[in-house]
Amino acid sequence: MAKSSVRETVIGTRSGYVIRFTCPSCSKENSIVFNMPKAFYKESRDGRCSRCKKLFTVLTPGQG
């Protein structure tokens, strides 16, 4: 049976086609780079910290 886990949610910011977020565990700034605009404008996506390797749900609210 698969273990059900709830991912921690963090707020990210958009800049160009890059989503930036800060890991709440180790305070490392991370970024997710997109080549396709459709994927960039999603409200949430999965992101992983490059230092501590924890998985997060990154939320990017609309811009106005």
mmCIF file with all atom_site columns, C-alpha atoms in Angstrom:
data_model
loop_
_atom_site.group_PDB
_atom_site.id
_atom_site.type_symbol
_atom_site.label_atom_id
_atom_site.label_alt_id
_atom_site.label_comp_id
_atom_site.label_asym_id
_atom_site.label_entity_id
_atom_site.label_seq_id
_atom_site.pdbx_PDB_ins_code
_atom_site.Cartn_x
_atom_site.Cartn_y
_atom_site.Cartn_z
_atom_site.occupancy
_atom_site.B_iso_or_equiv
_atom_site.pdbx_formal_charge
_atom_site.auth_seq_id
_atom_site.auth_comp_id
_atom_site.auth_asym_id
_atom_site.auth_atom_id
_atom_site.pdbx_PDB_model_num
ATOM 1  C CA . MET A 1 1  ? 0.000  0.000  0.000   1.00 0.00 ? 1  MET A CA 1
ATOM 2  C CA . ALA A 1 2  ? 1.361  3.448  -0.930  1.00 0.00 ? 2  ALA A CA 1
ATOM 3  C CA . LYS A 1 3  ? 1.996  5.913  1.844   1.00 0.00 ? 3  LYS A CA 1
ATOM 4  C CA . SER A 1 4  ? -0.091 9.074  1.562   1.00 0.00 ? 4  SER A CA 1
ATOM 5  C CA . SER A 1 5  ? 1.922  12.213 2.208   1.00 0.00 ? 5  SER A CA 1
ATOM 6  C CA . VAL A 1 6  ? 0.943  15.847 2.169   1.00 0.00 ? 6  VAL A CA 1
ATOM 7  C CA . ARG A 1 7  ? 3.474  18.196 0.621   1.00 0.00 ? 7  ARG A CA 1
ATOM 8  C CA . GLU A 1 8  ? 4.301  21.505 2.215   1.00 0.00 ? 8  GLU A CA 1
ATOM 9  C CA . THR A 1 9  ? 3.089  24.517 0.232   1.00 0.00 ? 9  THR A CA 1
ATOM 10 C CA . VAL A 1 10 ? 5.296  27.518 -0.554  1.00 0.00 ? 10 VAL A CA 1
ATOM 11 C CA . ILE A 1 11 ? 4.552  30.739 -2.436  1.00 0.00 ? 11 ILE A CA 1
ATOM 12 C CA . GLY A 1 12 ? 6.644  31.407 -5.514  1.00 0.00 ? 12 GLY A CA 1
ATOM 13 C CA . THR A 1 13 ? 7.151  34.481 -7.690  1.00 0.00 ? 13 THR A CA 1
ATOM 14 C CA . ARG A 1 14 ? 7.228  34.774 -11.477 1.00 0.00 ? 14 ARG A CA 1
ATOM 15 C CA . SER A 1 15 ? 10.069 36.511 -13.287 1.00 0.00 ? 15 SER A CA 1
ATOM 16 C CA . GLY A 1 16 ? 10.294 36.061 -17.057 1.00 0.00 ? 16 GLY A CA 1
ATOM 17 C CA . TYR A 1 17 ? 9.768  32.311 -17.572 1.00 0.00 ? 17 TYR A CA 1
ATOM 18 C CA . VAL A 1 18 ? 11.314 31.488 -14.189 1.00 0.00 ? 18 VAL A CA 1
ATOM 19 C CA . ILE A 1 19 ? 9.474  30.606 -10.973 1.00 0.00 ? 19 ILE A CA 1
ATOM 20 C CA . ARG A 1 20 ? 11.487 31.376 -7.833  1.00 0.00 ? 20 ARG A CA 1
ATOM 21 C CA . PHE A 1 21 ? 10.781 30.036 -4.357  1.00 0.00 ? 21 PHE A CA 1
ATOM 22 C CA . THR A 1 22 ? 12.638 29.793 -1.052  1.00 0.00 ? 22 THR A CA 1
ATOM 23 C CA . CYS A 1 23 ? 12.852 26.501 0.834   1.00 0.00 ? 23 CYS A CA 1
ATOM 24 C CA . PRO A 1 24 ? 11.375 26.973 4.339   1.00 0.00 ? 24 PRO A CA 1
ATOM 25 C CA . SER A 1 25 ? 13.630 24.233 5.760   1.00 0.00 ? 25 SER A CA 1
ATOM 26 C CA . CYS A 1 26 ? 17.079 25.384 4.660   1.00 0.00 ? 26 CYS A CA 1
ATOM 27 C CA . SER A 1 27 ? 16.374 28.930 3.294   1.00 0.00 ? 27 SER A CA 1
ATOM 28 C CA . LYS A 1 28 ? 17.903 28.149 -0.117  1.00 0.00 ? 28 LYS A CA 1
ATOM 29 C CA . GLU A 1 29 ? 16.482 30.123 -3.059  1.00 0.00 ? 29 GLU A CA 1
ATOM 30 C CA . ASN A 1 30 ? 15.442 27.778 -5.868  1.00 0.00 ? 30 ASN A CA 1
ATOM 31 C CA . SER A 1 31 ? 14.172 28.334 -9.383  1.00 0.00 ? 31 SER A CA 1
ATOM 32 C CA . ILE A 1 32 ? 12.151 26.421 -11.958 1.00 0.00 ? 32 ILE A CA 1
ATOM 33 C CA . VAL A 1 33 ? 12.768 27.403 -15.608 1.00 0.00 ? 33 VAL A CA 1
ATOM 34 C CA . PHE A 1 34 ? 10.055 26.900 -18.241 1.00 0.00 ? 34 PHE A CA 1
ATOM 35 C CA . ASN A 1 35 ? 10.388 26.862 -22.033 1.00 0.00 ? 35 ASN A CA 1
ATOM 36 C CA . MET A 1 36 ? 6.650  26.701 -22.748 1.00 0.00 ? 36 MET A CA 1
ATOM 37 C CA . PRO A 1 37 ? 4.296  29.523 -21.681 1.00 0.00 ? 37 PRO A CA 1
ATOM 38 C CA . LYS A 1 38 ? 1.356  27.178 -20.990 1.00 0.00 ? 38 LYS A CA 1
ATOM 39 C CA . ALA A 1 39 ? 3.206  25.352 -18.190 1.00 0.00 ? 39 ALA A CA 1
ATOM 40 C CA . PHE A 1 40 ? 4.538  28.635 -16.793 1.00 0.00 ? 40 PHE A CA 1
ATOM 41 C CA . TYR A 1 41 ? 1.060  30.101 -16.169 1.00 0.00 ? 41 TYR A CA 1
ATOM 42 C CA . LYS A 1 42 ? -0.267 27.192 -14.086 1.00 0.00 ? 42 LYS A CA 1
ATOM 43 C CA . GLU A 1 43 ? -1.385 28.160 -10.572 1.00 0.00 ? 43 GLU A CA 1
ATOM 44 C CA . SER A 1 44 ? 0.646  25.397 -8.875  1.00 0.00 ? 44 SER A CA 1
ATOM 45 C CA . ARG A 1 45 ? 3.454  23.002 -9.683  1.00 0.00 ? 45 ARG A CA 1
ATOM 46 C CA . ASP A 1 46 ? 5.829  20.636 -7.913  1.00 0.00 ? 46 ASP A CA 1
ATOM 47 C CA . GLY A 1 47 ? 9.271  21.899 -6.962  1.00 0.00 ? 47 GLY A CA 1
ATOM 48 C CA . ARG A 1 48 ? 12.230 20.338 -5.214  1.00 0.00 ? 48 ARG A CA 1
ATOM 49 C CA . CYS A 1 49 ? 14.872 22.102 -3.135  1.00 0.00 ? 49 CYS A CA 1
ATOM 50 C CA . SER A 1 50 ? 18.297 21.726 -4.702  1.00 0.00 ? 50 SER A CA 1
ATOM 51 C CA . ARG A 1 51 ? 20.036 21.614 -1.301  1.00 0.00 ? 51 ARG A CA 1
ATOM 52 C CA . CYS A 1 52 ? 17.892 19.478 1.026   1.00 0.00 ? 52 CYS A CA 1
ATOM 53 C CA . LYS A 1 53 ? 15.887 17.662 -1.738  1.00 0.00 ? 53 LYS A CA 1
ATOM 54 C CA . LYS A 1 54 ? 12.481 18.190 -0.082  1.00 0.00 ? 54 LYS A CA 1
ATOM 55 C CA . LEU A 1 55 ? 9.462  18.259 -2.408  1.00 0.00 ? 55 LEU A CA 1
ATOM 56 C CA . PHE A 1 56 ? 7.021  21.187 -2.275  1.00 0.00 ? 56 PHE A CA 1
ATOM 57 C CA . THR A 1 57 ? 3.886  22.401 -3.990  1.00 0.00 ? 57 THR A CA 1
ATOM 58 C CA . VAL A 1 58 ? 4.799  25.840 -5.322  1.00 0.00 ? 58 VAL A CA 1
ATOM 59 C CA . LEU A 1 59 ? 1.858  28.233 -5.666  1.00 0.00 ? 59 LEU A CA 1
ATOM 60 C CA . THR A 1 60 ? 2.054  31.255 -7.969  1.00 0.00 ? 60 THR A CA 1
ATOM 61 C CA . PRO A 1 61 ? -1.044 33.438 -7.643  1.00 0.00 ? 61 PRO A CA 1
ATOM 62 C CA . GLY A 1 62 ? -2.186 35.491 -10.633 1.00 0.00 ? 62 GLY A CA 1
ATOM 63 C CA . GLN A 1 63 ? -0.541 38.810 -11.381 1.00 0.00 ? 63 GLN A CA 1
ATOM 64 C CA . GLY A 1 64 ? -3.335 41.220 -10.710 1.00 0.00 ? 64 GLY A CA 1
#
